[in-house]
Short mmCIF file of C-alpha atoms and ligand atoms in Angstrom, two decimals:
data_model
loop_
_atom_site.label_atom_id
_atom_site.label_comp_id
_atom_site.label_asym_id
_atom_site.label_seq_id
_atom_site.Cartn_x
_atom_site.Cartn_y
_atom_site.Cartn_z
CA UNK A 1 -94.58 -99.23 -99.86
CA UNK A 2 -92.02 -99.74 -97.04
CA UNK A 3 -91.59 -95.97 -97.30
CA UNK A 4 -94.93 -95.33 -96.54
CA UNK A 5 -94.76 -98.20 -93.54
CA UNK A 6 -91.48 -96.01 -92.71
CA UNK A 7 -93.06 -92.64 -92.28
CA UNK A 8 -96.52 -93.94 -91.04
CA UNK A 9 -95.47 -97.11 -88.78
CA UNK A 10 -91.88 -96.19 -88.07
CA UNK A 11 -91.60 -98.84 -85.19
CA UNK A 12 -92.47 -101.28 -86.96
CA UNK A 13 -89.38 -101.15 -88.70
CA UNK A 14 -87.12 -100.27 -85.72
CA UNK A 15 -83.98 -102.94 -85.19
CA UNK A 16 -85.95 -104.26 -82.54
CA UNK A 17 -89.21 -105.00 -82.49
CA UNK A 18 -92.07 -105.88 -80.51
CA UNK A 19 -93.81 -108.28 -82.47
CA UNK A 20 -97.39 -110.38 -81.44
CA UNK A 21 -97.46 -113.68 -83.07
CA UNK A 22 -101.09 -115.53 -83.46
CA UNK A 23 -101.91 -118.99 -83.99
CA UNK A 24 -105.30 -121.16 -84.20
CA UNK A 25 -104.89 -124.60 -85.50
CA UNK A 26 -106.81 -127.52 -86.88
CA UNK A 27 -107.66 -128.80 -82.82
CA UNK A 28 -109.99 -125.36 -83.00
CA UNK A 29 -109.19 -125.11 -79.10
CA UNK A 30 -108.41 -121.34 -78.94
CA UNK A 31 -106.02 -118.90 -79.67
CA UNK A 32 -102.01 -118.91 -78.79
CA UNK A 33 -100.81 -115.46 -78.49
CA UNK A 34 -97.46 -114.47 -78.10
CA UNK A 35 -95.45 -111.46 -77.53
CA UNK A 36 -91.82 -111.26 -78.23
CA UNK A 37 -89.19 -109.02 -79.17
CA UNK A 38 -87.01 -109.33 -82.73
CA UNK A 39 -84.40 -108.45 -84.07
CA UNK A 40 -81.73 -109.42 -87.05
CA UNK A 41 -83.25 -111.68 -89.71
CA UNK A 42 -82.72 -114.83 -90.79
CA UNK A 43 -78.63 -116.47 -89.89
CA UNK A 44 -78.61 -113.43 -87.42
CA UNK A 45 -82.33 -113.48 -85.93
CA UNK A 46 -82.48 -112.89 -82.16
CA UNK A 47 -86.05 -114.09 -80.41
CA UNK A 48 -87.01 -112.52 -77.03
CA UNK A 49 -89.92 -114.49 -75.37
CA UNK A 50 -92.05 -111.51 -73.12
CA UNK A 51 -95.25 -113.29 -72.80
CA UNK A 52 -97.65 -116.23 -73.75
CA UNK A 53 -101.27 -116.71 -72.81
CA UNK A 54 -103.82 -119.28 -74.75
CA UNK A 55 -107.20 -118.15 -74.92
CA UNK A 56 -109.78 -121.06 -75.50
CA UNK A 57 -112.54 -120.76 -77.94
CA UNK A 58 -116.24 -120.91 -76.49
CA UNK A 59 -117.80 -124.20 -76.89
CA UNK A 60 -120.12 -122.13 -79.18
CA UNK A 61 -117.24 -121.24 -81.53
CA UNK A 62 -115.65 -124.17 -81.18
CA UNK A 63 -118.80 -126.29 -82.36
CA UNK A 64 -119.27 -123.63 -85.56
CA UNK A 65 -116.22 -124.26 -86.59
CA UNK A 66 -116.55 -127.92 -86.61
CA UNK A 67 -120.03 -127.77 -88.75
CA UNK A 68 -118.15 -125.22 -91.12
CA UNK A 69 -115.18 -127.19 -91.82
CA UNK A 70 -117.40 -130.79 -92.06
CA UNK A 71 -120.07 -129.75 -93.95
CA UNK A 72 -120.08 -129.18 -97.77
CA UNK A 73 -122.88 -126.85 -97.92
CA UNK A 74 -121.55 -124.58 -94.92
CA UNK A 75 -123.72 -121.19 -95.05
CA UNK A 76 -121.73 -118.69 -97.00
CA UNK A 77 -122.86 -115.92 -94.08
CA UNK A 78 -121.63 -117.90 -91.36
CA UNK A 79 -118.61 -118.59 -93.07
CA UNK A 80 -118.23 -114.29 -93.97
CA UNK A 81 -119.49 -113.76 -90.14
CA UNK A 82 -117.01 -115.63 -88.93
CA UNK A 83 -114.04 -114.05 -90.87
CA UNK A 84 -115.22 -110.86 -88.86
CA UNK A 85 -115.88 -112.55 -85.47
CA UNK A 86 -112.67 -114.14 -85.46
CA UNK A 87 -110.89 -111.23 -86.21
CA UNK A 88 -112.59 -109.66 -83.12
CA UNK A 89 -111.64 -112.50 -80.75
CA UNK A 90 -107.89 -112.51 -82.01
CA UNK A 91 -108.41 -109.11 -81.30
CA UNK A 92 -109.51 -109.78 -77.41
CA UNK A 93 -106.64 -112.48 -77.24
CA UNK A 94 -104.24 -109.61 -78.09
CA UNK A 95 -105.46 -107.10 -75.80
CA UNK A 96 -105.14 -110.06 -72.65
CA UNK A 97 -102.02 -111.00 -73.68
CA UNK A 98 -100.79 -107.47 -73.56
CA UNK A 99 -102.62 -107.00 -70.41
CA UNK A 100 -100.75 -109.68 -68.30
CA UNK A 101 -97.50 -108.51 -69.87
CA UNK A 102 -98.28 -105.13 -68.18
CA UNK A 103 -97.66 -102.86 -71.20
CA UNK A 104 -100.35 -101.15 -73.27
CA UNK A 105 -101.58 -102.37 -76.99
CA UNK A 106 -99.97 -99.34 -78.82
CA UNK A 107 -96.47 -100.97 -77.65
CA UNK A 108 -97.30 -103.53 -80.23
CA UNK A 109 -94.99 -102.77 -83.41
CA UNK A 110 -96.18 -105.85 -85.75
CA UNK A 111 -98.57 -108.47 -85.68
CA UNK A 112 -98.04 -112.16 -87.36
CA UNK A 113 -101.57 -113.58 -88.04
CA UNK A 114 -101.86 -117.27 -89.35
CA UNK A 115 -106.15 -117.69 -89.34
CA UNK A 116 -108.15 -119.97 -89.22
CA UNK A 117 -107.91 -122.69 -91.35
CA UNK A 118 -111.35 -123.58 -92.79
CA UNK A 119 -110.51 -125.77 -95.95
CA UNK A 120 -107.24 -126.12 -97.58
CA UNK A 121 -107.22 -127.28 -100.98
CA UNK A 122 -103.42 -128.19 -102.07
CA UNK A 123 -104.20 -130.31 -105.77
CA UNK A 124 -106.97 -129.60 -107.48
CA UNK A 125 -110.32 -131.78 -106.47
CA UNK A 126 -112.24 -134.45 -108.40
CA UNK A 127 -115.06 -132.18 -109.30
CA UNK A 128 -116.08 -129.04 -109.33
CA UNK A 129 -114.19 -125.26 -110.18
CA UNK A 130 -110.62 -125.85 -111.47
CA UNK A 131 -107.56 -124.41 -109.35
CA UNK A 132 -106.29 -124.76 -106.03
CA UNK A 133 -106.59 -122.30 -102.67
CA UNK A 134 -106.34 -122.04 -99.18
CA UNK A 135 -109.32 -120.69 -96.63
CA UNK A 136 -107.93 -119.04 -93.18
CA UNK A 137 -110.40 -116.99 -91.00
CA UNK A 138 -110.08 -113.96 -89.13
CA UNK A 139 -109.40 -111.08 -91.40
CA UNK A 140 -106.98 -109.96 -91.24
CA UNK A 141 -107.34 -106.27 -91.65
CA UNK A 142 -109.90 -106.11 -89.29
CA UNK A 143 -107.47 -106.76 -86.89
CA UNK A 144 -105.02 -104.25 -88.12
CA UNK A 145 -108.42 -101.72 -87.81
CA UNK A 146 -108.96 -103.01 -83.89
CA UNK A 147 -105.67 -103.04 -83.12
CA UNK A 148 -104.11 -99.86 -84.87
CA UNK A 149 -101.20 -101.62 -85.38
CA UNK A 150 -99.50 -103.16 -88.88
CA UNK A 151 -100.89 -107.07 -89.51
CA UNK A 152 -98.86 -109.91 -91.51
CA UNK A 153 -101.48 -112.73 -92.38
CA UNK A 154 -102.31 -114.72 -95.17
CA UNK A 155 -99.17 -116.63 -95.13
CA UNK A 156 -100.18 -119.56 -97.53
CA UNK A 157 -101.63 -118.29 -101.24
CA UNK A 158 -98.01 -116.78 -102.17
CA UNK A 159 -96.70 -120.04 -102.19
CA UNK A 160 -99.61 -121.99 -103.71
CA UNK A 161 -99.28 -119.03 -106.79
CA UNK A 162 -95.57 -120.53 -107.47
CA UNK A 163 -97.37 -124.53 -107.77
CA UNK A 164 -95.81 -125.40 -104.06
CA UNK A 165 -98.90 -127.15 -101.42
CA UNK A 166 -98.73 -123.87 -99.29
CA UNK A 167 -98.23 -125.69 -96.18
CA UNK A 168 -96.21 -126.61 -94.11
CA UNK A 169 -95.06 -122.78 -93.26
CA UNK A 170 -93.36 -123.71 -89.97
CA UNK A 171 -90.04 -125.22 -91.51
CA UNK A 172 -88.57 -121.67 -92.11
CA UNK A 173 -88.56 -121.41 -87.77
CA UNK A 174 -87.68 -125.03 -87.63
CA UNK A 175 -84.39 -124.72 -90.01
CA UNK A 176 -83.35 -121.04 -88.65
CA UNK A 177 -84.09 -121.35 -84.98
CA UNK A 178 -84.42 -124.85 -84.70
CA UNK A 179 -81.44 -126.09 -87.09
CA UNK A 180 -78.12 -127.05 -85.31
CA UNK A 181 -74.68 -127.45 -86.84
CA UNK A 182 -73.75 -130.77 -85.06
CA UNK A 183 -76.98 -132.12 -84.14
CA UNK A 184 -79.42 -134.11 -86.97
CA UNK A 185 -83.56 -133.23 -85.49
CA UNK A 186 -86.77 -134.03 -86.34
CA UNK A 187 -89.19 -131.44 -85.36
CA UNK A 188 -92.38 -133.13 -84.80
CA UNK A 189 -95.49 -131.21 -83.94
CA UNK A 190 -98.41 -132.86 -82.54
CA UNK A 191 -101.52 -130.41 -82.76
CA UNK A 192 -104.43 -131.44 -84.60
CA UNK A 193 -102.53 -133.10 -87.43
CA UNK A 194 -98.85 -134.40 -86.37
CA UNK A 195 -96.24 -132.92 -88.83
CA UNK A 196 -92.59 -133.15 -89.30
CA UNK A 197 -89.52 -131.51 -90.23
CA UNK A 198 -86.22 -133.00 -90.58
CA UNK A 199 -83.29 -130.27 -90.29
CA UNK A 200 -80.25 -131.80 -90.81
CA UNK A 201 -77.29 -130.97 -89.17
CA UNK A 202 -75.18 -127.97 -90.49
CA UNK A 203 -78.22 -127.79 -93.15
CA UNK A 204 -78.97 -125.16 -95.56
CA UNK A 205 -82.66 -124.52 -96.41
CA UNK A 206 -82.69 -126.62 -99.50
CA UNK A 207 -81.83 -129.85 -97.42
CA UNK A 208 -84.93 -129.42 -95.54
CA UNK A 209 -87.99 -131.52 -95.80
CA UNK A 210 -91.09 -131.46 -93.76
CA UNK A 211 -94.89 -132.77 -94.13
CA UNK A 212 -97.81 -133.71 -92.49
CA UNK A 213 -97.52 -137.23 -91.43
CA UNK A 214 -101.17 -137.88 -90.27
CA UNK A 215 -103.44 -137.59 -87.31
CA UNK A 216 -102.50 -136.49 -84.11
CA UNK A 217 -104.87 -134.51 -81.03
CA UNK A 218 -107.96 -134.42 -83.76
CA UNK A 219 -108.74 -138.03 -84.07
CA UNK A 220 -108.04 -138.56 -80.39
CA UNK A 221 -109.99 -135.38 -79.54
CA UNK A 222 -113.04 -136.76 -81.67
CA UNK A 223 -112.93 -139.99 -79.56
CA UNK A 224 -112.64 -139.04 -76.41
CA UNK A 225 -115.54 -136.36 -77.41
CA UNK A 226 -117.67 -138.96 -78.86
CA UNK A 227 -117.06 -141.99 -76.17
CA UNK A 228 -116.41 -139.73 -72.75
CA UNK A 229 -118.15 -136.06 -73.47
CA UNK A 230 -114.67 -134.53 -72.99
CA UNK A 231 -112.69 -132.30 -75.03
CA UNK A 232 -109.46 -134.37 -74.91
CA UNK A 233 -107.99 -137.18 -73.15
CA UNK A 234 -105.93 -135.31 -70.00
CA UNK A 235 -102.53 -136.61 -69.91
CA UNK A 236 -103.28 -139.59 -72.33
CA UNK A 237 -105.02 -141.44 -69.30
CA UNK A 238 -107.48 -142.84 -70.74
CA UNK A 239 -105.56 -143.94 -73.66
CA UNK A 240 -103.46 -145.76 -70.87
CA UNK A 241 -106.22 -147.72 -69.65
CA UNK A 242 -106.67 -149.51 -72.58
CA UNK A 243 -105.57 -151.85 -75.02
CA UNK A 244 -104.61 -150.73 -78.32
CA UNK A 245 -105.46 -153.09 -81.20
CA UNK A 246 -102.32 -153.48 -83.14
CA UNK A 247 -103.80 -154.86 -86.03
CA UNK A 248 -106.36 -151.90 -86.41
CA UNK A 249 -103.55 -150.14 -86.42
CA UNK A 250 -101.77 -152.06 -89.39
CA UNK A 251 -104.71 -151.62 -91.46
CA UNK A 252 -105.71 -148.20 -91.51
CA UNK A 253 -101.73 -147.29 -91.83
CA UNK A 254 -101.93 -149.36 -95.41
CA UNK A 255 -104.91 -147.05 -96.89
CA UNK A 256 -103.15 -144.49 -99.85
CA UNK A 257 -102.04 -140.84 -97.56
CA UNK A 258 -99.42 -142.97 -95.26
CA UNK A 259 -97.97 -143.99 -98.48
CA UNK A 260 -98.35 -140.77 -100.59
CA UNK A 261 -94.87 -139.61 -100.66
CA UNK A 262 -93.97 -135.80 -99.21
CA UNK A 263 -94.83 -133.08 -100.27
CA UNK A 264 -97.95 -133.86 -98.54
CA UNK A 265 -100.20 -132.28 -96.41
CA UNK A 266 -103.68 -132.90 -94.69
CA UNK A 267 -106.50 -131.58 -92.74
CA UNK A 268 -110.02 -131.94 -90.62
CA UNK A 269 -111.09 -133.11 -94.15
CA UNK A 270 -109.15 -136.58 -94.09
CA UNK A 271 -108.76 -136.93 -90.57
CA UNK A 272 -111.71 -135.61 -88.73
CA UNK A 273 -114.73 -136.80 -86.98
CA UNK A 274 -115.86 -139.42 -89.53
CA UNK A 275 -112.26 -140.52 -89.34
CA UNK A 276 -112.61 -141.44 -85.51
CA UNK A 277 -116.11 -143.08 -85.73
CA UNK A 278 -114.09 -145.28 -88.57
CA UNK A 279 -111.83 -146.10 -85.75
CA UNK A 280 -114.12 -146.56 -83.40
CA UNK A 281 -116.30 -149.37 -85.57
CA UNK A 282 -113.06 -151.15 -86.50
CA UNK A 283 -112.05 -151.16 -82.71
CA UNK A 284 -115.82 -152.26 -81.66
CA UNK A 285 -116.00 -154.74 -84.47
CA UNK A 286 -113.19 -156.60 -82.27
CA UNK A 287 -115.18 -156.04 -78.73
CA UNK A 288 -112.32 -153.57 -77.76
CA UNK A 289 -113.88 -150.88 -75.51
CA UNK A 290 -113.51 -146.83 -75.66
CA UNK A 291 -110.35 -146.94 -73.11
CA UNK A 292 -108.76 -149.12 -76.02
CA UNK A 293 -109.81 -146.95 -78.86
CA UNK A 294 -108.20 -144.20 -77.31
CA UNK A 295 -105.22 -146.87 -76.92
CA UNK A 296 -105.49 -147.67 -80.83
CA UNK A 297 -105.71 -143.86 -82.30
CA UNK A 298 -102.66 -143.00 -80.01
CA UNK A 299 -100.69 -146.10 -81.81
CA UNK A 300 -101.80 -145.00 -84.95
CA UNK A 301 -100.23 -141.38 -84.14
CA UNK A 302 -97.11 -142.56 -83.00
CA UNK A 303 -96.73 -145.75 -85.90
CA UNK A 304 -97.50 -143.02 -88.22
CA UNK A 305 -94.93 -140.37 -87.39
CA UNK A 306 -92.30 -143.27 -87.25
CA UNK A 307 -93.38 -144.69 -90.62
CA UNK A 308 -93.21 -141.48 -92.04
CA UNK A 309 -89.95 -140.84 -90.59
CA UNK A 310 -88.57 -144.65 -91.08
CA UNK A 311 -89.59 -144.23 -95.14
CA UNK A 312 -89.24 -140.45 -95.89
CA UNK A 313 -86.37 -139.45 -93.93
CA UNK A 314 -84.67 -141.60 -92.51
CA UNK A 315 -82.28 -142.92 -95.47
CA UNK A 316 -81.19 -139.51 -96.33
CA UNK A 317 -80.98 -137.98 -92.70
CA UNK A 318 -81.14 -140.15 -89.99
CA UNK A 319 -81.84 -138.29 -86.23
CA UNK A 320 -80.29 -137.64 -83.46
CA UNK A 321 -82.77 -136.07 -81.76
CA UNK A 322 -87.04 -135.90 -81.83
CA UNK A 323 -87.96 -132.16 -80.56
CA UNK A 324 -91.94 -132.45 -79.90
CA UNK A 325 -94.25 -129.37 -80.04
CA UNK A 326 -98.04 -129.07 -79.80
CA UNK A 327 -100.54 -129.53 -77.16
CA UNK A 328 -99.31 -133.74 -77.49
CA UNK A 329 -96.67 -132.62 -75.51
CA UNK A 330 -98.93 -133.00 -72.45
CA UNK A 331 -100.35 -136.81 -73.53
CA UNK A 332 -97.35 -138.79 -71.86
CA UNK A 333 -99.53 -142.19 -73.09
CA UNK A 334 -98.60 -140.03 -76.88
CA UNK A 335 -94.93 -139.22 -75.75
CA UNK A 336 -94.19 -143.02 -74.56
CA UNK A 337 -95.83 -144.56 -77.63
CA UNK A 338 -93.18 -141.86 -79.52
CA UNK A 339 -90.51 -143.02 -77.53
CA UNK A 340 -91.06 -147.10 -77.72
CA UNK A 341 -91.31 -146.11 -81.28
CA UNK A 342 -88.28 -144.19 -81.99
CA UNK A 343 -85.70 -145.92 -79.18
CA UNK A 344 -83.06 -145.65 -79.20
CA UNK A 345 -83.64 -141.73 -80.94
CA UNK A 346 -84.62 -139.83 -77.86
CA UNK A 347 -87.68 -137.83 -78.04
CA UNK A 348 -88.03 -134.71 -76.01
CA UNK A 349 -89.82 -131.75 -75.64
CA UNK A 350 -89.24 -128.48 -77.28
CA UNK A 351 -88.68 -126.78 -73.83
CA UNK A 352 -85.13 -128.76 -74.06
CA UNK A 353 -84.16 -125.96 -76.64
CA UNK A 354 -85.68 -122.93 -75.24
CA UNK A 355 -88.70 -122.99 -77.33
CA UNK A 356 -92.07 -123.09 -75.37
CA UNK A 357 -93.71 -126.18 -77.19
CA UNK A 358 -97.37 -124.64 -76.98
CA UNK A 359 -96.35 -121.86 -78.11
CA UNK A 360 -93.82 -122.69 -81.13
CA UNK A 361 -96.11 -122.12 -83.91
CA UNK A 362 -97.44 -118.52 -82.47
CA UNK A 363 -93.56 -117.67 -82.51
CA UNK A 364 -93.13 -118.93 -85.85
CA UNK A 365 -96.27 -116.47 -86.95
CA UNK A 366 -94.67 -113.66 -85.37
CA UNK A 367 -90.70 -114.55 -87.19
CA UNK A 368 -92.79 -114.78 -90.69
CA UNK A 369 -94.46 -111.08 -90.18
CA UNK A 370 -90.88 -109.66 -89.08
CA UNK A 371 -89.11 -111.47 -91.67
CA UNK A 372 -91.55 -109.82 -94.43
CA UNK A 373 -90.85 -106.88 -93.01
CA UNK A 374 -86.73 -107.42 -94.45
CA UNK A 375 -88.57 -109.25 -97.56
CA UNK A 376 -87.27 -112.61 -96.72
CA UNK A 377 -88.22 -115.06 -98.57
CA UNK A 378 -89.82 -117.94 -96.06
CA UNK A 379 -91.22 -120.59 -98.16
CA UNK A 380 -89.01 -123.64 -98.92
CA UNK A 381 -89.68 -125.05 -101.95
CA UNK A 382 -88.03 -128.35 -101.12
CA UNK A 383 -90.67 -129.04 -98.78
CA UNK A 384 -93.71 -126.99 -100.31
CA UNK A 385 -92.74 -128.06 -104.19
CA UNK A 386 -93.01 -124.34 -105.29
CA UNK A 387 -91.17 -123.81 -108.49
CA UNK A 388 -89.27 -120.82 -106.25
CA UNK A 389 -89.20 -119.15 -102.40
CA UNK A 390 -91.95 -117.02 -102.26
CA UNK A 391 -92.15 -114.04 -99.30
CA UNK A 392 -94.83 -115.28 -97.21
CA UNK A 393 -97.61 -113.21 -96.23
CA UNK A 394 -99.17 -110.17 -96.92
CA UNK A 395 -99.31 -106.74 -95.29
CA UNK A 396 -102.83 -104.73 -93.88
CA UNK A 397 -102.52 -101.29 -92.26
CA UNK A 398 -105.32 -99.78 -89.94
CA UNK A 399 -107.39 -97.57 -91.32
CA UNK A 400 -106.02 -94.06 -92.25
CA UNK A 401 -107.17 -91.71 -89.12
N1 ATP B 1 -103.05 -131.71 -70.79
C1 ATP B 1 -103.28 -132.26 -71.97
N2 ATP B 1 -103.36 -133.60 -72.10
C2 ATP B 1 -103.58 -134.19 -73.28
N3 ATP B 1 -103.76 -133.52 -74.42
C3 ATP B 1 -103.68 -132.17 -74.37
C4 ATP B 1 -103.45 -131.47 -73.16
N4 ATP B 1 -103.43 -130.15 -73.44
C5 ATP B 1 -103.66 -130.02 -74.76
N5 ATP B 1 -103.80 -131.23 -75.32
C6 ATP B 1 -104.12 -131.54 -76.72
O1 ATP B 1 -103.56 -130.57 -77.55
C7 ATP B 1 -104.53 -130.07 -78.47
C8 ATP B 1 -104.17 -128.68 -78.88
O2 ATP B 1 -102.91 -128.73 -79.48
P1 ATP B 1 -102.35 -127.53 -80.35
O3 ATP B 1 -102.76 -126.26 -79.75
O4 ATP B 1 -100.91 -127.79 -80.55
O5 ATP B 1 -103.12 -127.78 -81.71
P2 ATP B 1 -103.35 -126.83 -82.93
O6 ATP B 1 -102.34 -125.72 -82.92
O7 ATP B 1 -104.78 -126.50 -82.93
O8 ATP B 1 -103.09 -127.80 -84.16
P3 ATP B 1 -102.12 -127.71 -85.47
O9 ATP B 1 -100.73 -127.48 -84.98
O10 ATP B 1 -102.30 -129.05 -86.11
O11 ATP B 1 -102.66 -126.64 -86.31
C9 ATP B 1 -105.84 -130.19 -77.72
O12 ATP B 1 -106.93 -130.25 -78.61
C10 ATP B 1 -105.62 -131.49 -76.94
O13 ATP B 1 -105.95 -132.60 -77.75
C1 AH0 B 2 -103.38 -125.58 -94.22
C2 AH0 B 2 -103.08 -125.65 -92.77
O1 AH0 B 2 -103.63 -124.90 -91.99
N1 AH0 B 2 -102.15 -126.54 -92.41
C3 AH0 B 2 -101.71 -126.69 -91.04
C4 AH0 B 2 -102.30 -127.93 -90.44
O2 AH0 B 2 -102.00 -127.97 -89.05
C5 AH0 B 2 -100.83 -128.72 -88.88
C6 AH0 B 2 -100.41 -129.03 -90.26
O3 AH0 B 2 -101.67 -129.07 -90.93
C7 AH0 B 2 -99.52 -127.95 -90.87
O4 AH0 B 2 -99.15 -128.39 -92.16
C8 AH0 B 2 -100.22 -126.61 -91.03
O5 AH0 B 2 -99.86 -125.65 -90.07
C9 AH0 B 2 -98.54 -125.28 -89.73
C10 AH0 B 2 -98.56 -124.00 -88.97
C11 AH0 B 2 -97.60 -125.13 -90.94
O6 AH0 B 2 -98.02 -124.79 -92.02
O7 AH0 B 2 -96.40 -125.34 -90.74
#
C-alpha cells in the first residue's frame, strides 16, 4: 500500500510535508483549518505553522446538527446527506485556507480529517444492538475526491476495535509536542466539553493520562442561546455580571460522571441543551437571574476541571503549569474562575508555548495523518484503556483519473 501511495502520491511521503489539518468539535461552530509543514515523527517531529483560518458553520448547519445529535429518531437521510455536505464544506474551508496562504490546493501533500462527531458510543448502552462505535461526519473520501489530494480520517474506531473508549485522541500532540522534561502540565482544553491531559515531566507515553472532565463552551453556549439569543457569552461578560450559586454548583458536581473515574469521556448527549435548561431551573428555583446562570455554569466548568484534576491527577502528578486551549481561551470570566481555582498553579494560554490555542486540535489532526503516514502508533492505551496502541486513522485516495 505505501508503495502504491509512493508511486501515485509521492509528496505525500516527501521528508517534509505540507500537511492540512481539520477540526469540528462538539460547540458545532465551524471548521478550524490549518496548514502546516512536517517533518520527522514522533521524539524528532518538527511543526511549521503556515496558516490558520476558522470558517463558521451557517446557522442552518449549525441548527441540523443540533436536532441530529439530540434527537433519537434523527432521519437516516439527513444524517447520510450530511456526511456528503460536510465533506463539501471541509472541502470550501480547505480551498480558503489555501487561498489566504497564497499557494494553490495541489500544494497540499496530506490531509488530517477528524469529522464530525454525531454520537459517540464508548460502553455499550442499556438497550438496544450490542457493541460499541463512534459516528464522525464528513466523509472522508469525498474529500480526498474534491480535493485530489490523500485524506487521514476516521481516527477513533481503531482504537475502540482494541476495547480502549476511542477518545481522547489529542494526548499523542499533548505528550510529543506538548510534554517537557522539567516542567509537570496539564493540558486543559475548553471547547464544547473541557478535557484534560496531564504530561508529566520527562514522561514517556505510558505515564500519560487524559479525559473528559465535563462541560465547558456547550452548556454555557446553550444558556446564553436560550436566555440572550446569542451564540456565546463574548468574553465571559455576562457570566461576570452575575452571581453564581455555589450551592447549585455543589449539587450537580455530586451526580455519578464527576465521580466516574478516567478513562472517561462525554458528549452533547450528557451535557447538552437539556443539561443547561437543568441548570437554568435549579438556578431559577433560587430567584437567581440569567446573568447568574451564566455565573453558575462557568463555576461548574472551572470546579469541575479542578475536581477532576484535585482527585485524578493530582496525587500521582501534581502541576506546574495549566496550558488552556479551545475557544474558552477567550472567556476571561472562564480563565479567572480557572485561576481562583487552581492558585497558586498558574494557568495560561497555549500561545505561552507556541501553540495557537484555537487552533491546537486542527494541528493535532494534521500530526495524526503524518504520523500514519510512518505507521506510528498514536493511541495511548493508558488513557484510552485499549488492550494495545493502535495506528490511528485510516487512509482514502481520490479517485483514480
Ligand atoms: N470571544 C469569545 N468569548 C467567549 N467564548 C468564546 C469566544 N470565542 C469562542 N468562544 C467559545 O468557544 C467555543 C468554540 O470552541 P472550540 O472551537 O474550541 O470548540 P470545539 O472544537 O467545537 O469543541 P471540542 O474541543 O470540545 O470538540 C464557542 O462555541 C464559544 O463558546
Ligand atoms: C468522540 C469525540 O468527538 N470526542 C471529543 C469531544 O470533544 C472534546 C472531547 O470530547 C474529546 O474527548 C474529543 O475530542 C478530542 C479531539 C480528542 O479526542 O482528543
Amino acid at each position: 500500500m505505501d508503495t502504491f501511495l509512493a508511486s501515485a502520491f509521492p509528496s505525500t511521503l516527501s521528508e517534509r510535508r505540507r500537511v492540512v489539518g481539520l477540526m469540528s468539535g462538539t460547540s458545532f461552530d465551524g471548521v478550524d483549518a490549518v496548514l502546516v509543514e512536517l517533518s520527522g515523527s514522533q521524539g524528532t517531529l518538527q511543526i511549521d505553522a503556515q496558516a490558520a483560518l476558522h470558517t463558521p458553520y451557517s446557522a442552518d448547519l449549525h441548527r441540523m446538527l443540533h436536532d441530529l445529535s439530540r434527537s433519537d429518531k434523527a432521519p437516516l437521510d439527513h444524517l447520510a446527506a450530511l456526511h456528503g455536505h460536510l465533506a463539501d464544506c471541509y472541502a470550501e474551508a480547505v480551498t480558503a485556507l489555501m487561498e489566504q496562504a497564497d499557494r494553490p490546493l495541489s500544494r497540499i501533500d496530506l490531509v488530517g480529517v477528524h469529522g464530525q462527531t454525531i454520537v459517540h458510543v464508548p460502553t455499550p448502552l442499556a438497550e438496544g444492538p450490542p457493541g460499541r462505535g463512534t459516528l464522525q461526519v464528513g466523509a472522508p473520501g469525498a474529500l480526498a475526491a474534491a480535493l485530489n489530494c490523500p485524506v487521514v480520517g476516521d481516527f477513533r474506531p481503531a482504537d475502540m476495535a482494541l476495547h480502549g473508549q476511542g477518545a481522547p485522541i489529542m494526548p499523542y500532540f499533548d505528550c510529543v509536542v506538548l510534554g517537557d522534561a522539567q516542567e509537570t502540565r496539564l493540558m486543559l482544553n475548553l471547547g464544547g466539553i473541557a478535557n484534560v491531559t496531564v504530561v508529566p515531566a520527562g514522561a514517556s507515553r505510558a505515564d500519560v493520562r487524559a479525559f473528559d472532565t465535563g462541560p465547558a463552551n456547550m452548556v454555557l453556549d446553550a444558556l446564553t442561546e436560550l436566555l440572550f439569543d446569542e451564540p456565546y457569552d463574548a468574553a465571559g461578560a455576562y457570566a461576570e455580571a452575575g452571581t453564581p450559586h455555589a450551592d447549585v454548583v455543589a449539587t450537580l458536581i455530586r451526580e455519578d460522571f464527576f465521580q466516574q473515574p478516567p478513562p472517561r469521556s462525554t458528549g452533547r448527549r450528557q451535557f447538552g441543551a437539556d443539561y443547561a435548561q437543568r441548570v437554568w431551573a435549579q438556578v431559577r428555583t433560587q430567584d437567581g437571574s440569567r446573568h447568574d446562570a451564566l455565573a453558575t455554569a462557568v463555576l461548574l466548568t472551572a470546579s469541575s476541571v479542578y475536581q477532576a484534576y484535585a482527585q485524578f491527577i493530582r496525587p500521582d502528578a501534581p502541576a506546574d503549569r495549566v496550558l488552556v486551549s479551545g475557544g474558552g481561551v477567550h472567556n476571561s470570566t472562564l480563565m479567572q474562575a480557572l485561576r481562583n481555582a487552581f492558585a497558586p498553579i498558574p494557568v495560561a494560554s497555549t500561545s505561552d508555548v507556541g501553540i495557537d490555542p484555537d487552533m491546537k486540535e486542527a494541528i493535532g489532526m494534521a500530526v495524526l495523518a503524518h504520523e500514519w503516514t510512518h505507521g506510528t502508533a498514536t493511541a495511548l492505551p493508558s488513557v484510552t484503556g485499549a488492550t494495545r496502541a493502535a495506528r490511528l486513522g485510516g487512509l482514502h485516495l481520490p479517485p483514480a483519473s
